Amino acid sequence: MPDYRNNSSGAPEKSVGFHHQTSGEDLAGSDCQSQDMSNVFCIAWRIPCSGPRSLSLLPTTAASLRSTCRVSSPWCLGTISARHLGPLNLLYPTTPYQYCPRTTSEQLPSSIRSFTSSRCLRTKSDSKVENGVQLRPQPFTTAEINAIFGSRAKITPQMGNRILAVLQGRRLDGTLDLDLPSDITRSVRPSSLDAAMKWLRKNYPLDEDAAIIARIEREELQEEEKHVRRAEELGLYKPQSGSYGAELGESNDLYGKSVLKETRKRNEARLLAEQEKKRQEWLDGEQKEREKLEHMRQKNTTLQRFEDTAALEVRERADPNQRPLLAWIQKHHLRATDWDLDVSKLTNGGRILRILSITLVTFGLCYVFSNNYQAPAKADRLWPDVPPAAATVMAIIGTNVGVFLLWKLCPPAWRLLNRHFITVAAYPRPLSLIGNVFSHQTVNHLALNMVVLWFVGTRLHDEIGRGNFLALYLASGVFGSFTSLTVNILKGNLGLTALGASGAISALVAAWCMLHADEKFTLFFLPPEWQEVASAKGWIVLTGLVALEFVNMFTRRALIDYWAHLGGFLAGTLWSTAYKKRKENERLINKTWYERTFRD
């Protein structure tokens, strides 16, 4: 049928198709090849109109005439285009190569064909060598190539393997409609290519139609992206996400990924990496801990003679991922340990001098406080409805309970407590003499001291006042610690540690007994008829307590700081004696002339 196309000069050119009628037989059963002269072909003979030009300008050579002849046969899905055969070759007596058209249901609708399927693009030569897809690691042998293409094809193994690889690649990429490489079309007959395609479809089946559709969709998407990017560059288009091709957010959000969430993820990953690094360093630090402890033992000879070796042992470290609580406690335990402590540089005289200085300073401050303290008015007190003695004693008890809870429940506070709330004979810190007076590590120790403080302290507070009571409590506690440290340093027991309010409590008991030295003391829970019998004067009670301390010191091996108790008894006795003498002097000074003259 006639086909009119526009040429460069604007005049139509006519295409005439010659159709040879078949004998009416079904072509599908004959491998799409007709008998002898019954083949079907179309020759488009295009003679461009030259307009008013001279006829001598038209091509006259046979080569030029043959270049205007094209084989035009219908294109079918899953087949090789007949255009790769080039011009009609009249030298071979056989019929031209032709593919059988498929049914209408199998053909690809022309409405969804890609623009790259057009003739002008498909006829362009590609300078890049097409290697295709190898069917197997080992190349096909000569016998296998002959079996595939036929022995008459005379195709070398190299060319046969190349043809199979290229055809398989075209099948996978959906590019069977494009021209084959020129080296294949020049050296291989169409019938051989057809045999190769039949063999591939039989031994390596795949959906060629789906591959072609995927390729067309892929090309259309690329072209669409190209136009969109161009429109974006020209300012004609701007996506909601800010730029074309930007990553979508969660649930395909067009606004893109959240910068804050991305930053958070990076920070979380960095923190996890740091935690893992610290965890590994923690687990690997056990050997370093042993080396530090051994170095400390070699540097400090006093620790080598220390009997309680359990305190100097390195315990196995817990894995933070498996036992996080124990690992956390162990970390703070190691943090509170002085690994670089060098006690060999201190002499006994230097140790005693350090604790003596803080003891004298404490005595001076307590003396100034007791002489200048003035009790606040009832309206100015924190607890105006609570008696002053009870308020003072409860404040001291609360402080001791608070420090006790820090020992038991707050490992981060261990570093502070180890330095300033416990005394160490090998390396005495000055402030530890004050802090240990408010420090306890066991419930029994705390309960016993606080009970005695309540019953004795409240009565003594009412008698001597808050200023004297607080000065006596703190000064006697420091003096008891000083006594204990001095004795242990001189005896060479540098590995001992001590804490507790026992020295201050002993001083309060001694002061109460000496202030009432001639009065009888008894136990309040005894029946009245027994209290007269089971009673003793104050100075006798104090003497019995001191004697009991000495007896326990030489007979028991319990870890009790008897020297701190004795120091407290001594401090309380001396203070009560001085207090009574001062009160006597004040009484004499305050007498009238009549009392001094007639009553004395």
Coordinates of C-alpha atoms in Angstrom, one line a residue:
M1 CA 0.0 0.0 0.0
P2 CA 1.3 3.5 -0.6
D3 CA 3.2 5.3 2.2
Y4 CA 3.9 9.0 2.0
R5 CA 6.6 10.5 4.1
N6 CA 8.1 13.9 4.3
N7 CA 11.6 14.3 3.0
S8 CA 14.1 17.1 3.4
S9 CA 12.6 19.1 0.5
G10 CA 9.0 18.8 1.7
A11 CA 7.8 16.7 -1.2
P12 CA 6.3 13.3 -0.5
E13 CA 8.1 10.2 -1.4
K14 CA 6.2 7.0 -2.4
S15 CA 6.8 3.6 -1.0
V16 CA 5.5 0.7 -3.0
G17 CA 5.2 -2.8 -1.4
F18 CA 5.3 -5.9 -3.5
H19 CA 3.4 -8.9 -2.0
H20 CA 3.7 -12.4 -3.3
Q21 CA 0.6 -14.5 -2.6
T22 CA 1.2 -17.8 -0.8
S23 CA -0.5 -21.0 -1.8
G24 CA -3.0 -20.7 1.2
E25 CA -1.2 -23.3 3.3
D26 CA -0.6 -22.5 7.1
L27 CA 2.8 -21.0 7.4
A28 CA 3.2 -21.9 11.1
G29 CA 3.9 -25.6 10.3
S30 CA 6.7 -25.0 7.9
D31 CA 9.0 -23.0 10.2
C32 CA 7.9 -19.9 8.6
Q33 CA 9.7 -20.8 5.3
S34 CA 7.8 -21.0 2.1
Q35 CA 8.5 -23.4 -0.8
D36 CA 10.8 -22.1 -3.5
M37 CA 9.4 -18.9 -4.9
S38 CA 6.5 -18.6 -2.3
N39 CA 8.5 -16.5 0.2
V40 CA 7.0 -13.2 1.4
F41 CA 9.1 -10.1 1.4
C42 CA 8.7 -6.3 1.2
I43 CA 11.0 -4.0 -0.7
A44 CA 10.7 -0.3 0.0
W45 CA 12.1 1.5 -2.9
R46 CA 12.5 5.1 -1.9
I47 CA 13.5 7.6 -4.6
P48 CA 13.7 11.0 -3.0
C49 CA 12.1 13.8 -5.0
S50 CA 14.7 16.2 -6.1
G51 CA 12.4 19.0 -7.0
P52 CA 13.6 21.2 -9.7
R53 CA 17.1 19.7 -9.6
S54 CA 18.7 18.1 -12.6
L55 CA 18.3 14.3 -13.1
S56 CA 22.0 14.0 -13.3
L57 CA 22.3 14.6 -9.6
L58 CA 20.3 11.5 -8.7
P59 CA 22.3 8.4 -7.8
T60 CA 23.0 6.2 -10.8
T61 CA 25.4 3.6 -9.5
A62 CA 24.2 0.1 -8.5
A63 CA 25.7 0.6 -5.0
S64 CA 23.8 3.8 -4.5
L65 CA 20.6 2.1 -5.8
R66 CA 21.1 -0.9 -3.5
S67 CA 21.5 1.5 -0.5
T68 CA 18.0 2.7 -1.0
C69 CA 16.6 -0.8 -0.7
R70 CA 15.6 -2.0 2.7
V71 CA 14.1 -5.2 3.9
S72 CA 10.9 -4.4 5.7
S73 CA 9.3 -7.2 7.6
P74 CA 7.0 -7.0 10.7
W75 CA 8.6 -7.0 14.1
C76 CA 7.5 -9.6 16.7
L77 CA 8.2 -10.0 20.4
G78 CA 10.7 -12.6 21.3
T79 CA 12.2 -12.7 17.8
I80 CA 15.3 -11.2 16.2
S81 CA 14.4 -8.3 13.9
A82 CA 14.8 -9.2 10.2
R83 CA 16.6 -5.8 9.7
H84 CA 19.9 -7.2 10.9
L85 CA 20.1 -9.1 7.6
G86 CA 20.8 -5.9 5.7
P87 CA 19.9 -5.6 2.0
L88 CA 18.3 -8.4 0.1
N89 CA 21.0 -10.8 -0.9
L90 CA 20.2 -12.3 -4.3
L91 CA 23.3 -14.3 -4.5
Y92 CA 21.9 -17.2 -2.4
P93 CA 19.4 -19.5 -4.0
T94 CA 17.7 -20.2 -0.6
T95 CA 14.8 -18.2 0.6
P96 CA 15.5 -15.1 2.9
Y97 CA 15.5 -15.5 6.7
Q98 CA 12.1 -14.6 8.2
Y99 CA 10.5 -14.9 11.6
C100 CA 7.0 -16.3 12.1
P101 CA 4.6 -13.6 13.5
R102 CA 2.9 -14.5 16.8
T103 CA -0.7 -14.3 17.6
T104 CA -2.4 -11.0 18.2
S105 CA -2.6 -11.7 21.9
E106 CA 1.2 -12.1 22.3
Q107 CA 2.2 -9.0 20.4
L108 CA 3.2 -5.9 22.3
P109 CA 0.8 -3.0 21.9
S110 CA 2.4 -0.2 19.9
S111 CA 1.1 2.4 22.4
I112 CA 3.6 1.3 25.1
R113 CA 6.7 0.9 22.9
S114 CA 9.6 2.9 23.9
F115 CA 11.0 5.7 21.7
T116 CA 14.3 3.8 21.5
S117 CA 12.6 1.1 19.4
S118 CA 12.4 3.5 16.5
R119 CA 14.3 2.7 13.3
C120 CA 16.5 5.7 13.5
L121 CA 17.9 4.8 16.9
R122 CA 18.2 1.0 16.3
T123 CA 20.3 1.4 13.2
K124 CA 23.0 3.4 14.9
S125 CA 26.2 1.4 15.4
D126 CA 27.6 1.0 18.9
S127 CA 31.3 1.4 19.3
K128 CA 31.4 -0.5 22.5
V129 CA 32.0 -4.2 22.1
E130 CA 29.0 -6.3 23.3
N131 CA 30.1 -9.3 25.3
G132 CA 26.7 -10.6 26.4
V133 CA 26.1 -13.0 29.2
Q134 CA 28.1 -16.3 29.4
L135 CA 25.9 -19.3 29.8
R136 CA 28.4 -21.3 31.8
P137 CA 32.0 -20.9 33.1
Q138 CA 33.4 -23.3 30.5
P139 CA 33.1 -22.3 26.9
F140 CA 31.2 -24.7 24.5
T141 CA 33.4 -27.1 22.6
T142 CA 33.5 -27.6 18.8
A143 CA 31.2 -30.6 19.0
E144 CA 28.6 -28.7 21.0
I145 CA 28.8 -25.7 18.7
N146 CA 28.2 -27.9 15.7
A147 CA 25.3 -29.5 17.4
I148 CA 23.7 -26.2 18.1
F149 CA 24.3 -24.4 14.8
G150 CA 24.6 -27.4 12.5
S151 CA 27.7 -28.8 11.0
R152 CA 27.2 -27.0 7.7
A153 CA 27.3 -23.6 9.4
K154 CA 31.1 -23.8 9.8
I155 CA 31.1 -21.6 12.8
T156 CA 34.3 -21.5 15.0
P157 CA 34.0 -22.2 18.7
Q158 CA 35.0 -18.6 19.5
M159 CA 32.3 -17.1 17.3
G160 CA 29.7 -19.7 18.5
N161 CA 30.3 -18.9 22.1
R162 CA 30.1 -15.2 21.3
I163 CA 26.8 -15.5 19.5
L164 CA 25.3 -17.5 22.3
A165 CA 26.5 -15.0 24.9
V166 CA 25.2 -12.0 22.9
L167 CA 21.8 -13.6 22.3
Q168 CA 21.4 -14.6 25.9
G169 CA 22.3 -11.0 27.0
R170 CA 19.7 -9.6 24.5
R171 CA 17.1 -12.0 25.9
L172 CA 17.8 -10.9 29.5
D173 CA 17.9 -7.2 28.7
G174 CA 14.9 -7.3 26.4
T175 CA 16.8 -5.9 23.4
L176 CA 16.1 -8.6 20.8
D177 CA 14.7 -6.0 18.5
L178 CA 18.0 -4.1 18.2
D179 CA 20.6 -4.9 15.6
L180 CA 23.2 -7.5 16.4
P181 CA 26.9 -6.6 16.2
S182 CA 28.2 -6.3 12.7
D183 CA 30.8 -9.0 13.2
I184 CA 28.0 -11.5 13.8
T185 CA 25.8 -10.4 11.0
R186 CA 28.7 -10.6 8.5
S187 CA 29.8 -14.1 9.3
V188 CA 26.7 -16.0 10.3
R189 CA 23.6 -16.8 8.3
P190 CA 20.2 -16.1 9.6
S191 CA 19.3 -19.7 9.7
S192 CA 22.2 -20.3 12.1
L193 CA 21.0 -17.5 14.3
D194 CA 17.5 -19.0 14.3
A195 CA 19.0 -22.3 15.3
A196 CA 20.9 -20.7 18.2
M197 CA 17.7 -18.9 19.4
K198 CA 15.7 -22.2 19.3
W199 CA 18.4 -23.9 21.3
L200 CA 18.5 -21.1 23.9
R201 CA 14.8 -21.0 24.3
K202 CA 14.7 -24.8 24.8
N203 CA 17.6 -25.1 27.2
Y204 CA 17.5 -21.7 29.0
P205 CA 13.8 -20.7 29.0
L206 CA 12.8 -17.2 30.2
D207 CA 10.0 -14.7 29.7
E208 CA 11.4 -12.6 26.9
D209 CA 8.2 -10.5 26.7
A210 CA 8.5 -9.5 30.3
A211 CA 12.2 -8.6 29.7
I212 CA 11.2 -6.4 26.8
I213 CA 8.5 -4.7 28.8
A214 CA 10.8 -4.1 31.7
R215 CA 13.4 -2.6 29.3
I216 CA 10.8 -0.3 27.8
E217 CA 9.6 0.8 31.2
R218 CA 13.2 1.4 32.3
E219 CA 13.9 3.5 29.2
E220 CA 10.8 5.5 29.7
L221 CA 11.6 6.1 33.3
Q222 CA 15.1 7.3 32.4
E223 CA 13.7 9.7 29.8
E224 CA 11.2 11.0 32.3
E225 CA 13.9 11.6 34.8
K226 CA 16.0 13.4 32.2
H227 CA 13.1 15.7 31.4
V228 CA 12.3 16.3 35.0
R229 CA 15.9 17.1 35.9
R230 CA 16.1 19.5 33.0
A231 CA 12.9 21.2 34.1
E232 CA 14.3 21.4 37.6
E233 CA 17.5 23.1 36.3
L234 CA 15.4 25.6 34.4
G235 CA 13.3 26.4 37.4
L236 CA 10.1 25.0 35.9
Y237 CA 9.7 22.2 38.4
K238 CA 10.5 21.8 42.1
P239 CA 9.5 18.6 44.0
Q240 CA 8.2 18.8 47.5
S241 CA 11.2 17.0 48.8
G242 CA 13.5 19.8 47.6
S243 CA 15.3 18.0 44.8
Y244 CA 14.5 15.4 42.3
G245 CA 15.4 11.9 43.2
A246 CA 15.8 12.8 46.9
E247 CA 15.4 9.9 49.4
L248 CA 11.9 9.5 50.8
G249 CA 11.2 9.6 54.5
E250 CA 9.5 7.0 56.5
S251 CA 6.3 5.5 54.9
N252 CA 7.5 7.1 51.6
D253 CA 7.1 10.6 52.9
L254 CA 7.7 13.1 50.1
Y255 CA 9.2 15.6 52.5
G256 CA 12.3 13.4 52.7
K257 CA 14.2 12.1 55.7
S258 CA 14.3 14.0 58.9
V259 CA 17.7 15.6 59.6
L260 CA 17.1 15.4 63.3
K261 CA 16.3 11.7 63.1
E262 CA 19.4 11.1 61.0
T263 CA 21.5 13.0 63.5
R264 CA 20.0 11.1 66.3
K265 CA 20.8 7.8 64.6
R266 CA 24.4 8.8 64.0
N267 CA 24.7 9.9 67.6
E268 CA 23.2 6.7 68.9
A269 CA 25.5 4.6 66.7
R270 CA 28.5 6.6 68.0
L271 CA 27.4 6.2 71.6
L272 CA 27.0 2.5 71.1
A273 CA 30.5 2.2 69.6
E274 CA 31.9 4.2 72.5
Q275 CA 30.1 2.0 75.0
E276 CA 31.4 -1.1 73.3
K277 CA 34.9 0.3 73.4
K278 CA 34.6 1.2 77.1
R279 CA 33.2 -2.3 77.8
Q280 CA 36.1 -4.0 76.1
E281 CA 38.6 -1.7 77.9
W282 CA 36.8 -2.5 81.2
L283 CA 37.1 -6.3 80.7
D284 CA 40.7 -6.0 79.5
G285 CA 41.6 -3.8 82.5
E286 CA 41.7 -6.7 85.1
Q287 CA 45.3 -7.6 84.2
K288 CA 46.3 -3.9 84.5
E289 CA 44.6 -3.8 87.9
R290 CA 46.6 -6.8 89.1
E291 CA 49.8 -5.1 87.9
K292 CA 49.0 -1.9 89.7
L293 CA 48.3 -3.8 92.9
E294 CA 51.5 -5.7 92.7
H295 CA 53.4 -2.5 92.0
M296 CA 51.7 -1.0 95.1
R297 CA 52.8 -4.0 97.2
Q298 CA 56.4 -3.7 96.1
K299 CA 56.5 0.0 96.7
N300 CA 54.8 -0.2 100.1
T301 CA 56.3 -2.8 102.3
T302 CA 53.7 -2.3 105.0
L303 CA 51.0 -3.8 102.8
Q304 CA 53.0 -7.0 102.4
R305 CA 52.7 -7.6 106.1
F306 CA 49.0 -6.9 106.2
E307 CA 47.2 -10.0 107.3
D308 CA 43.8 -9.4 105.7
T309 CA 44.8 -10.2 102.1
A310 CA 41.1 -10.3 100.9
A311 CA 41.1 -6.5 100.8
L312 CA 44.1 -6.5 98.5
E313 CA 42.8 -9.1 96.0
V314 CA 41.6 -8.3 92.5
R315 CA 38.2 -9.7 91.8
E316 CA 37.0 -10.8 88.4
R317 CA 35.2 -8.1 86.5
A318 CA 31.6 -8.5 85.5
D319 CA 30.5 -8.0 82.0
P320 CA 28.4 -4.8 81.7
N321 CA 26.0 -6.5 79.2
Q322 CA 25.3 -9.5 81.4
R323 CA 25.6 -8.1 84.9
P324 CA 25.3 -4.3 84.5
L325 CA 24.6 -3.5 88.2
L326 CA 27.6 -5.5 89.5
A327 CA 29.8 -4.0 86.8
W328 CA 28.6 -0.5 87.8
I329 CA 29.5 -1.1 91.4
Q330 CA 32.9 -2.5 90.5
K331 CA 33.7 0.5 88.4
H332 CA 33.0 2.9 91.3
H333 CA 34.9 0.6 93.7
L334 CA 38.0 0.9 91.5
R335 CA 37.5 4.6 91.1
A336 CA 37.5 5.0 94.9
T337 CA 40.7 3.0 95.2
D338 CA 44.0 5.0 95.4
W339 CA 46.2 2.9 93.1
D340 CA 49.0 5.5 93.0
L341 CA 49.2 5.9 96.7
D342 CA 52.8 5.8 97.9
V343 CA 53.0 5.6 101.7
S344 CA 56.7 4.8 101.7
K345 CA 57.5 8.5 101.4
L346 CA 55.7 9.2 104.8
T347 CA 57.5 8.7 108.1
N348 CA 55.7 7.9 111.4
G349 CA 56.6 11.4 112.6
G350 CA 55.2 13.0 109.5
R351 CA 52.0 11.0 109.9
I352 CA 51.5 12.0 113.6
L353 CA 52.3 15.6 112.8
R354 CA 49.6 15.7 110.1
I355 CA 46.9 14.4 112.4
L356 CA 48.1 16.5 115.4
S357 CA 47.8 19.7 113.4
I358 CA 44.1 19.1 112.5
T359 CA 43.4 18.0 116.1
L360 CA 44.8 21.2 117.6
V361 CA 42.9 23.3 115.0
T362 CA 39.7 21.5 115.9
F363 CA 40.2 22.1 119.6
G364 CA 40.7 25.8 119.0
L365 CA 37.6 26.1 116.8
C366 CA 35.4 24.2 119.2
Y367 CA 36.6 26.4 122.1
V368 CA 35.8 29.5 120.2
F369 CA 32.4 28.1 119.2
S370 CA 31.4 27.1 122.7
N371 CA 32.3 30.5 124.2
N372 CA 30.5 32.5 121.5
Y373 CA 27.5 30.5 120.8
Q374 CA 24.1 32.1 121.5
A375 CA 20.9 30.0 121.4
P376 CA 18.4 31.4 119.0
A377 CA 14.9 32.5 120.1
K378 CA 12.1 30.0 119.8
A379 CA 10.6 31.8 116.8
D380 CA 13.9 31.6 114.9
R381 CA 14.4 27.9 115.4
L382 CA 13.9 25.4 112.6
W383 CA 11.8 23.2 114.8
P384 CA 10.4 25.5 117.4
D385 CA 8.1 22.9 118.9
V386 CA 10.9 20.3 119.4
P387 CA 13.1 20.7 122.5
P388 CA 16.6 22.0 121.8
A389 CA 18.3 18.9 123.1
A390 CA 16.1 16.5 121.0
A391 CA 16.6 18.7 117.9
T392 CA 20.4 18.7 118.3
V393 CA 20.7 15.0 118.9
M394 CA 18.3 14.2 116.0
A395 CA 20.4 16.3 113.7
I396 CA 23.5 14.3 114.6
I397 CA 21.7 11.0 114.3
G398 CA 20.3 12.1 110.9
T399 CA 23.8 13.0 109.7
N400 CA 25.1 9.6 110.7
V401 CA 22.3 7.8 109.1
G402 CA 22.8 9.7 105.9
V403 CA 26.5 8.8 105.7
F404 CA 25.6 5.2 106.4
L405 CA 23.1 5.2 103.4
L406 CA 25.8 6.6 101.2
W407 CA 28.1 3.7 102.1
K408 CA 25.4 1.2 101.3
L409 CA 23.4 2.7 98.4
C410 CA 25.5 5.2 96.6
P411 CA 28.7 3.7 95.0
P412 CA 29.5 7.1 93.3
A413 CA 30.1 8.5 96.8
W414 CA 32.6 5.9 97.7
R415 CA 35.5 8.0 96.4
L416 CA 34.6 10.8 98.7
L417 CA 33.9 8.5 101.6
N418 CA 37.2 6.6 101.3
R419 CA 39.1 9.8 101.5
H420 CA 37.4 11.9 104.2
F421 CA 35.1 9.5 106.2
I422 CA 37.5 6.8 107.2
T423 CA 40.9 7.0 108.8
V424 CA 43.9 5.1 107.4
A425 CA 46.9 4.7 109.5
A426 CA 49.3 4.3 106.5
Y427 CA 48.1 7.6 104.9
P428 CA 46.1 9.7 107.3
R429 CA 44.2 12.5 105.7
P430 CA 43.5 15.5 108.1
L431 CA 39.8 15.8 107.2
S432 CA 39.2 12.1 107.8
L433 CA 39.6 12.7 111.6
I434 CA 36.4 14.8 111.4
G435 CA 34.4 12.9 108.8
N436 CA 34.9 9.4 110.5
V437 CA 33.0 10.7 113.6
F438 CA 29.8 10.7 111.5
S439 CA 30.5 7.5 109.5
H440 CA 29.3 3.9 110.1
Q441 CA 29.3 0.9 107.7
T442 CA 27.2 -1.6 109.8
V443 CA 23.7 -1.4 111.2
N444 CA 24.8 -2.8 114.7
H445 CA 27.5 -0.2 115.0
L446 CA 25.3 2.6 114.0
A447 CA 22.3 1.5 116.2
L448 CA 24.4 1.1 119.3
N449 CA 26.1 4.4 119.1
M450 CA 22.9 6.3 118.2
V451 CA 20.9 4.7 121.1
V452 CA 23.6 5.8 123.6
L453 CA 23.7 9.2 122.0
W454 CA 19.9 9.7 122.4
F455 CA 19.7 8.7 126.1
V456 CA 22.9 10.3 127.3
G457 CA 23.2 13.1 124.8
T458 CA 19.8 14.7 125.4
R459 CA 20.4 14.8 129.2
L460 CA 23.9 16.2 128.9
H461 CA 22.6 18.7 126.3
D462 CA 20.0 20.1 128.7
E463 CA 22.7 20.5 131.4
I464 CA 25.6 22.1 129.5
G465 CA 23.8 23.8 126.5
R466 CA 24.0 23.4 122.8
G467 CA 27.3 25.2 122.3
N468 CA 29.2 23.2 124.8
F469 CA 27.5 19.9 123.7
L470 CA 28.5 20.3 120.0
A471 CA 32.0 21.4 120.9
L472 CA 32.5 18.4 123.2
Y473 CA 31.0 16.0 120.7
L474 CA 33.2 17.0 117.8
A475 CA 36.5 17.7 119.7
S476 CA 36.3 14.4 121.7
G477 CA 35.5 12.5 118.5
V478 CA 38.6 14.0 116.8
F479 CA 40.7 13.3 119.8
G480 CA 39.6 9.7 119.9
S481 CA 40.6 9.2 116.3
F482 CA 43.9 11.0 117.0
T483 CA 44.6 8.6 119.9
S484 CA 43.8 5.5 117.8
L485 CA 45.9 6.6 114.8
T486 CA 48.9 7.6 117.0
V487 CA 48.9 4.2 118.8
N488 CA 48.6 2.2 115.6
I489 CA 51.3 4.2 113.8
L490 CA 53.7 3.8 116.7
K491 CA 52.9 0.0 116.8
G492 CA 53.4 -0.3 113.0
N493 CA 49.8 -1.3 112.2
L494 CA 49.6 0.9 109.2
G495 CA 47.1 -1.3 107.4
L496 CA 44.3 -0.6 109.9
T497 CA 41.4 1.6 109.2
A498 CA 38.8 3.0 111.6
L499 CA 35.5 4.9 111.6
G500 CA 32.5 5.5 113.8
A501 CA 31.2 7.9 116.5
S502 CA 32.4 5.7 119.4
G503 CA 35.0 8.1 120.6
A504 CA 32.5 11.0 120.8
I505 CA 29.9 8.8 122.5
S506 CA 32.5 7.7 125.1
A507 CA 33.3 11.3 125.8
L508 CA 29.6 12.1 126.4
V509 CA 29.3 9.2 128.8
A510 CA 32.5 10.1 130.6
A511 CA 31.4 13.8 130.9
W512 CA 28.0 12.8 132.2
C513 CA 29.5 10.5 134.8
M514 CA 32.0 13.1 136.0
L515 CA 29.5 15.9 136.2
H516 CA 27.5 13.6 138.5
A517 CA 30.5 11.8 140.1
D518 CA 28.9 11.6 143.6
E519 CA 25.5 10.7 142.4
K520 CA 24.3 7.1 142.1
F521 CA 23.6 5.6 138.6
T522 CA 21.3 2.7 138.0
L523 CA 19.5 1.0 135.2
F524 CA 16.1 2.5 134.4
F525 CA 14.5 -0.7 133.4
L526 CA 15.1 -2.4 136.8
P527 CA 12.4 -2.7 139.4
P528 CA 12.5 0.1 142.1
E529 CA 13.5 -2.3 144.9
W530 CA 16.5 -3.4 142.8
Q531 CA 17.6 0.0 141.7
E532 CA 18.9 0.8 145.2
V533 CA 21.0 -2.3 145.3
A534 CA 22.2 -2.2 141.6
S535 CA 23.5 1.3 141.7
A536 CA 26.9 3.0 141.8
K537 CA 28.3 6.5 141.9
G538 CA 29.3 8.2 138.6
W539 CA 33.0 8.0 139.0
I540 CA 32.8 4.3 139.8
V541 CA 30.7 3.7 136.7
L542 CA 33.3 5.5 134.6
T543 CA 36.1 3.6 136.2
G544 CA 34.4 0.3 135.4
L545 CA 33.9 1.2 131.8
V546 CA 37.6 2.1 131.3
A547 CA 38.6 -1.2 133.0
L548 CA 36.3 -3.1 130.7
E549 CA 37.9 -1.5 127.7
F550 CA 41.4 -2.7 128.8
V551 CA 40.1 -6.2 129.5
N552 CA 38.5 -6.5 126.1
M553 CA 41.6 -5.1 124.4
F554 CA 43.8 -7.9 125.7
T555 CA 41.3 -10.8 125.6
R556 CA 39.3 -10.3 122.5
R557 CA 40.4 -10.1 118.9
A558 CA 37.3 -8.4 117.6
L559 CA 37.8 -5.5 115.2
I560 CA 36.9 -2.8 117.8
D561 CA 38.8 0.4 118.1
Y562 CA 39.4 0.3 121.9
W563 CA 42.0 3.1 121.7
A564 CA 39.4 5.5 120.3
H565 CA 37.0 4.6 123.2
L566 CA 39.8 5.3 125.7
G567 CA 40.6 8.5 124.0
G568 CA 37.0 9.6 124.2
F569 CA 36.8 8.7 127.9
L570 CA 39.9 10.7 128.5
A571 CA 38.6 13.7 126.6
G572 CA 35.2 13.6 128.3
T573 CA 36.9 13.4 131.8
L574 CA 39.2 16.3 131.1
W575 CA 36.4 18.4 129.7
S576 CA 34.0 17.7 132.5
T577 CA 36.8 18.5 135.1
A578 CA 37.5 21.8 133.3
Y579 CA 33.8 22.6 133.0
K580 CA 33.2 22.0 136.7
K581 CA 36.1 24.2 137.6
R582 CA 35.0 27.0 135.3
K583 CA 31.5 26.8 136.7
E584 CA 32.9 27.0 140.2
N585 CA 34.9 30.0 139.3
E586 CA 31.9 31.7 137.8
R587 CA 29.9 30.9 140.9
L588 CA 32.6 32.5 143.1
I589 CA 32.8 35.6 140.9
N590 CA 29.0 36.0 140.9
K591 CA 28.7 35.9 144.7
T592 CA 27.6 39.0 146.6
W593 CA 29.8 40.6 149.3
Y594 CA 27.4 39.2 152.0
E595 CA 27.8 35.6 150.7
R596 CA 31.6 36.0 150.4
T597 CA 31.9 37.5 153.9
F598 CA 29.5 35.5 156.1
R599 CA 28.8 32.2 154.2
D600 CA 32.3 31.3 153.3

